[in-house]
Coordinates of N, CA and C in Angstrom, one line a residue:
M107 N 0.8 -1.2 0.0 CA 0.0 0.0 0.0 C 0.9 1.3 0.0
T108 N 2.0 1.2 0.6 CA 2.9 2.4 0.6 C 3.3 2.7 -0.8
V109 N 3.5 1.7 -1.6 CA 3.9 1.9 -3.0 C 2.8 2.6 -3.7
N110 N 1.5 2.3 -3.5 CA 0.4 2.9 -4.1 C 0.3 4.4 -3.7
K111 N 0.5 4.6 -2.4 CA 0.4 6.0 -1.9 C 1.6 6.8 -2.6
H112 N 2.7 6.2 -2.7 CA 3.8 6.9 -3.3 C 3.5 7.2 -4.8
L113 N 2.9 6.2 -5.5 CA 2.6 6.4 -6.9 C 1.5 7.4 -7.0
Q114 N 0.5 7.4 -6.1 CA -0.5 8.4 -6.2 C 0.0 9.8 -6.0
A115 N 0.9 10.0 -5.1 CA 1.6 11.3 -4.9 C 2.3 11.6 -6.1
T116 N 3.0 10.7 -6.7 CA 3.8 11.0 -7.9 C 2.8 11.3 -9.0
D117 N 1.8 10.6 -9.2 CA 0.8 10.9 -10.2 C 0.2 12.3 -10.0
A118 N -0.1 12.7 -8.8 CA -0.6 14.0 -8.5 C 0.5 15.1 -8.8
E119 N 1.7 14.8 -8.5 CA 2.8 15.7 -8.8 C 2.9 15.9 -10.3
I120 N 2.8 14.8 -11.0 CA 2.9 14.8 -12.5 C 1.8 15.6 -13.0
A121 N 0.6 15.4 -12.5 CA -0.6 16.1 -13.0 C -0.4 17.6 -12.7
E122 N 0.1 17.9 -11.5 CA 0.3 19.3 -11.2 C 1.3 20.0 -12.1
V123 N 2.4 19.3 -12.4 CA 3.5 19.8 -13.3 C 2.9 19.9 -14.7
E124 N 2.1 19.0 -15.1 CA 1.5 19.0 -16.5 C 0.5 20.2 -16.5
M125 N -0.3 20.4 -15.5 CA -1.2 21.6 -15.4 C -0.4 22.9 -15.5
D126 N 0.7 23.0 -14.7 CA 1.5 24.2 -14.7 C 2.0 24.4 -16.1
R127 N 2.5 23.3 -16.8 CA 3.0 23.5 -18.2 C 1.9 24.0 -19.1
K128 N 0.7 23.4 -19.0 CA -0.4 23.9 -19.8 C -0.8 25.3 -19.6
F129 N -0.8 25.7 -18.3 CA -1.0 27.1 -18.0 C 0.1 28.0 -18.6
E130 N 1.3 27.6 -18.5 CA 2.4 28.3 -19.1 C 2.2 28.5 -20.6
E131 N 1.9 27.4 -21.2 CA 1.6 27.5 -22.7 C 0.5 28.4 -23.0
L132 N -0.6 28.4 -22.2 CA -1.7 29.2 -22.4 C -1.3 30.7 -22.2
Y133 N -0.5 31.0 -21.1 CA -0.1 32.3 -20.8 C 0.8 32.8 -22.0
D134 N 1.7 31.9 -22.5 CA 2.6 32.3 -23.6 C 1.7 32.6 -24.8
G135 N 0.7 31.8 -25.1 CA -0.2 32.1 -26.2 C -0.9 33.4 -26.1
I136 N -1.4 33.7 -24.9 CA -2.1 35.0 -24.6 C -1.1 36.1 -24.8
E137 N 0.1 36.0 -24.3 CA 1.1 37.0 -24.4 C 1.5 37.3 -25.9
E138 N 1.6 36.2 -26.7 CA 1.9 36.3 -28.1 C 0.8 37.0 -28.9
A139 N -0.5 36.6 -28.5 CA -1.6 37.3 -29.2 C -1.7 38.7 -28.8
D140 N -1.4 39.1 -27.5 CA -1.4 40.4 -27.1 C -0.4 41.3 -27.9
N141 N 0.8 40.7 -28.1 CA 1.9 41.4 -28.8 C 1.5 41.6 -30.3
K142 N 0.8 40.6 -30.9 CA 0.3 40.8 -32.2 C -0.7 41.8 -32.3
I143 N -1.6 41.9 -31.4 CA -2.7 42.9 -31.3 C -2.0 44.3 -31.2
E144 N -1.0 44.4 -30.3 CA -0.3 45.7 -30.1 C 0.4 46.1 -31.4
D145 N 1.0 45.1 -32.1 CA 1.7 45.4 -33.4 C 0.7 45.9 -34.4
V146 N -0.5 45.3 -34.5 CA -1.5 45.7 -35.5 C -2.0 47.1 -35.1
S147 N -2.2 47.4 -33.8 CA -2.6 48.7 -33.4 C -1.6 49.8 -33.8
Y148 N -0.3 49.5 -33.6 CA 0.7 50.4 -34.1 C 0.6 50.6 -35.6
R149 N 0.5 49.5 -36.3 CA 0.3 49.7 -37.8 C -0.9 50.5 -38.2
Q150 N -2.0 50.3 -37.5 CA -3.2 51.0 -37.8 C -3.0 52.5 -37.5
D151 N -2.3 52.8 -36.4 CA -2.0 54.2 -36.0 C -1.2 54.8 -37.1
D152 N -0.1 54.1 -37.6 CA 0.7 54.6 -38.6 C -0.1 54.8 -39.9
F153 N -0.9 53.9 -40.2 CA -1.7 54.0 -41.4 C -2.7 55.2 -41.4
E154 N -3.3 55.4 -40.2 CA -4.2 56.5 -40.0 C -3.4 57.8 -40.1
S155 N -2.2 57.8 -39.6 CA -1.4 59.0 -39.6 C -1.0 59.3 -41.1
D156 N -0.7 58.3 -41.8 CA -0.4 58.4 -43.3 C -1.6 59.0 -44.0
I157 N -2.8 58.5 -43.7 CA -4.0 59.0 -44.3 C -4.2 60.5 -44.0
D158 N -4.0 60.9 -42.8 CA -4.1 62.3 -42.4 C -3.1 63.1 -43.2
T159 N -1.9 62.6 -43.3 CA -0.9 63.4 -44.1 C -1.3 63.5 -45.5
V160 N -1.8 62.4 -46.1 CA -2.2 62.5 -47.5 C -3.3 63.4 -47.7
Q161 N -4.3 63.4 -46.8 CA -5.4 64.3 -46.9 C -5.0 65.8 -46.8
S162 N -4.0 66.0 -45.9 CA -3.5 67.4 -45.8 C -2.8 67.8 -47.0
D163 N -2.0 66.9 -47.6 CA -1.3 67.2 -48.8 C -2.3 67.5 -50.0
I164 N -3.4 66.7 -50.0 CA -4.4 66.9 -51.1 C -5.0 68.3 -50.9
A165 N -5.3 68.6 -49.7 CA -5.9 70.0 -49.4 C -5.0 71.1 -49.9
D166 N -3.7 70.9 -49.5 CA -2.7 71.9 -50.0 C -2.6 72.0 -51.5
L167 N -2.6 70.8 -52.1 CA -2.6 70.8 -53.6 C -3.8 71.4 -54.2
N168 N -5.0 71.2 -53.6 CA -6.2 71.8 -54.1 C -6.1 73.4 -54.0
I169 N -5.5 73.9 -52.9 CA -5.3 75.3 -52.8 C -4.4 75.8 -53.9
E170 N -3.3 75.1 -54.1 CA -2.4 75.5 -55.2 C -3.0 75.4 -56.6
V171 N -3.8 74.4 -56.8 CA -4.5 74.3 -58.1 C -5.5 75.5 -58.3
G172 N -6.2 75.8 -57.2 CA -7.1 76.9 -57.3 C -6.4 78.2 -57.6
G173 N -5.2 78.4 -57.0 CA -4.4 79.6 -57.3 C -3.9 79.6 -58.8
L174 N -3.5 78.4 -59.2 CA -3.1 78.3 -60.6 C -4.2 78.6 -61.6
L175 N -5.4 78.1 -61.3 CA -6.5 78.3 -62.1 C -6.9 79.8 -62.2
R176 N -6.8 80.5 -61.1 CA -7.0 82.0 -61.1 C -5.9 82.7 -62.0
T177 N -4.7 82.2 -61.8 CA -3.6 82.8 -62.6 C -3.8 82.6 -64.1
I178 N -4.3 81.4 -64.5 CA -4.6 81.1 -65.9 C -5.7 82.0 -66.4
E179 N -6.7 82.1 -65.6 CA -7.9 83.0 -66.0 C -7.4 84.4 -66.2
D180 N -6.5 84.9 -65.3 CA -6.0 86.2 -65.4 C -5.2 86.4 -66.7
L181 N -4.4 85.4 -67.0 CA -3.6 85.4 -68.2 C -4.4 85.4 -69.4
Q182 N -5.5 84.6 -69.4 CA -6.4 84.5 -70.5 C -7.1 85.9 -70.7
D183 N -7.5 86.5 -69.6 CA -8.0 87.9 -69.7 C -7.0 88.8 -70.3
T184 N -5.8 88.8 -69.9 CA -4.8 89.7 -70.4 C -4.5 89.4 -71.8
I185 N -4.5 88.1 -72.2 CA -4.3 87.8 -73.7 C -5.4 88.4 -74.5
Q186 N -6.6 88.2 -74.0 CA -7.8 88.7 -74.7 C -7.7 90.2 -74.8
E187 N -7.3 90.9 -73.8 CA -7.2 92.4 -73.8 C -6.1 92.8 -74.8
L188 N -5.0 92.1 -74.8 CA -3.9 92.4 -75.8 C -4.4 92.1 -77.2
Q189 N -5.1 91.0 -77.4 CA -5.6 90.7 -78.8 C -6.6 91.8 -79.2
D190 N -7.5 92.3 -78.3 CA -8.4 93.4 -78.6 C -7.6 94.6 -79.0
K191 N -6.6 95.0 -78.2 CA -5.8 96.2 -78.5 C -5.1 96.0 -79.8
L192 N -4.6 94.8 -80.1 CA -3.9 94.6 -81.4 C -4.8 94.8 -82.5
E193 N -6.1 94.3 -82.4 CA -7.1 94.5 -83.4 C -7.4 95.9 -83.6
E194 N -7.5 96.7 -82.5 CA -7.8 98.1 -82.6 C -6.6 98.8 -83.4
L195 N -5.4 98.4 -83.1 CA -4.3 99.1 -83.7 C -4.2 98.7 -85.2
T196 N -4.5 97.5 -85.5 CA -4.3 97.1 -86.9 C -5.5 97.6 -87.7
D197 N -6.7 97.8 -87.1 CA -7.9 98.3 -87.8 C -7.8 99.8 -87.9
G198 N -7.2 100.4 -86.9 CA -7.2 101.8 -86.9 C -6.2 102.5 -87.6

């Protein structure tokens, strides 16, 4: 009977060690998943920052395009005025 008690204690110890190992694996898996989630969060933050930068750049370009369009319109008006004056001079 002593042998059985010794074996039972050993079986209990083995079961405890096995349970500890499984908990350690579970903890490692949770930690790995947490690290992956954190990495994805950083990537998402970077991506959102890049989107903000691109949107800001687009807004700046739209302002520049608006300015260039006004300049083109002014130049077209000036060309038209010069053509009108040229016609007056050649007709007159």
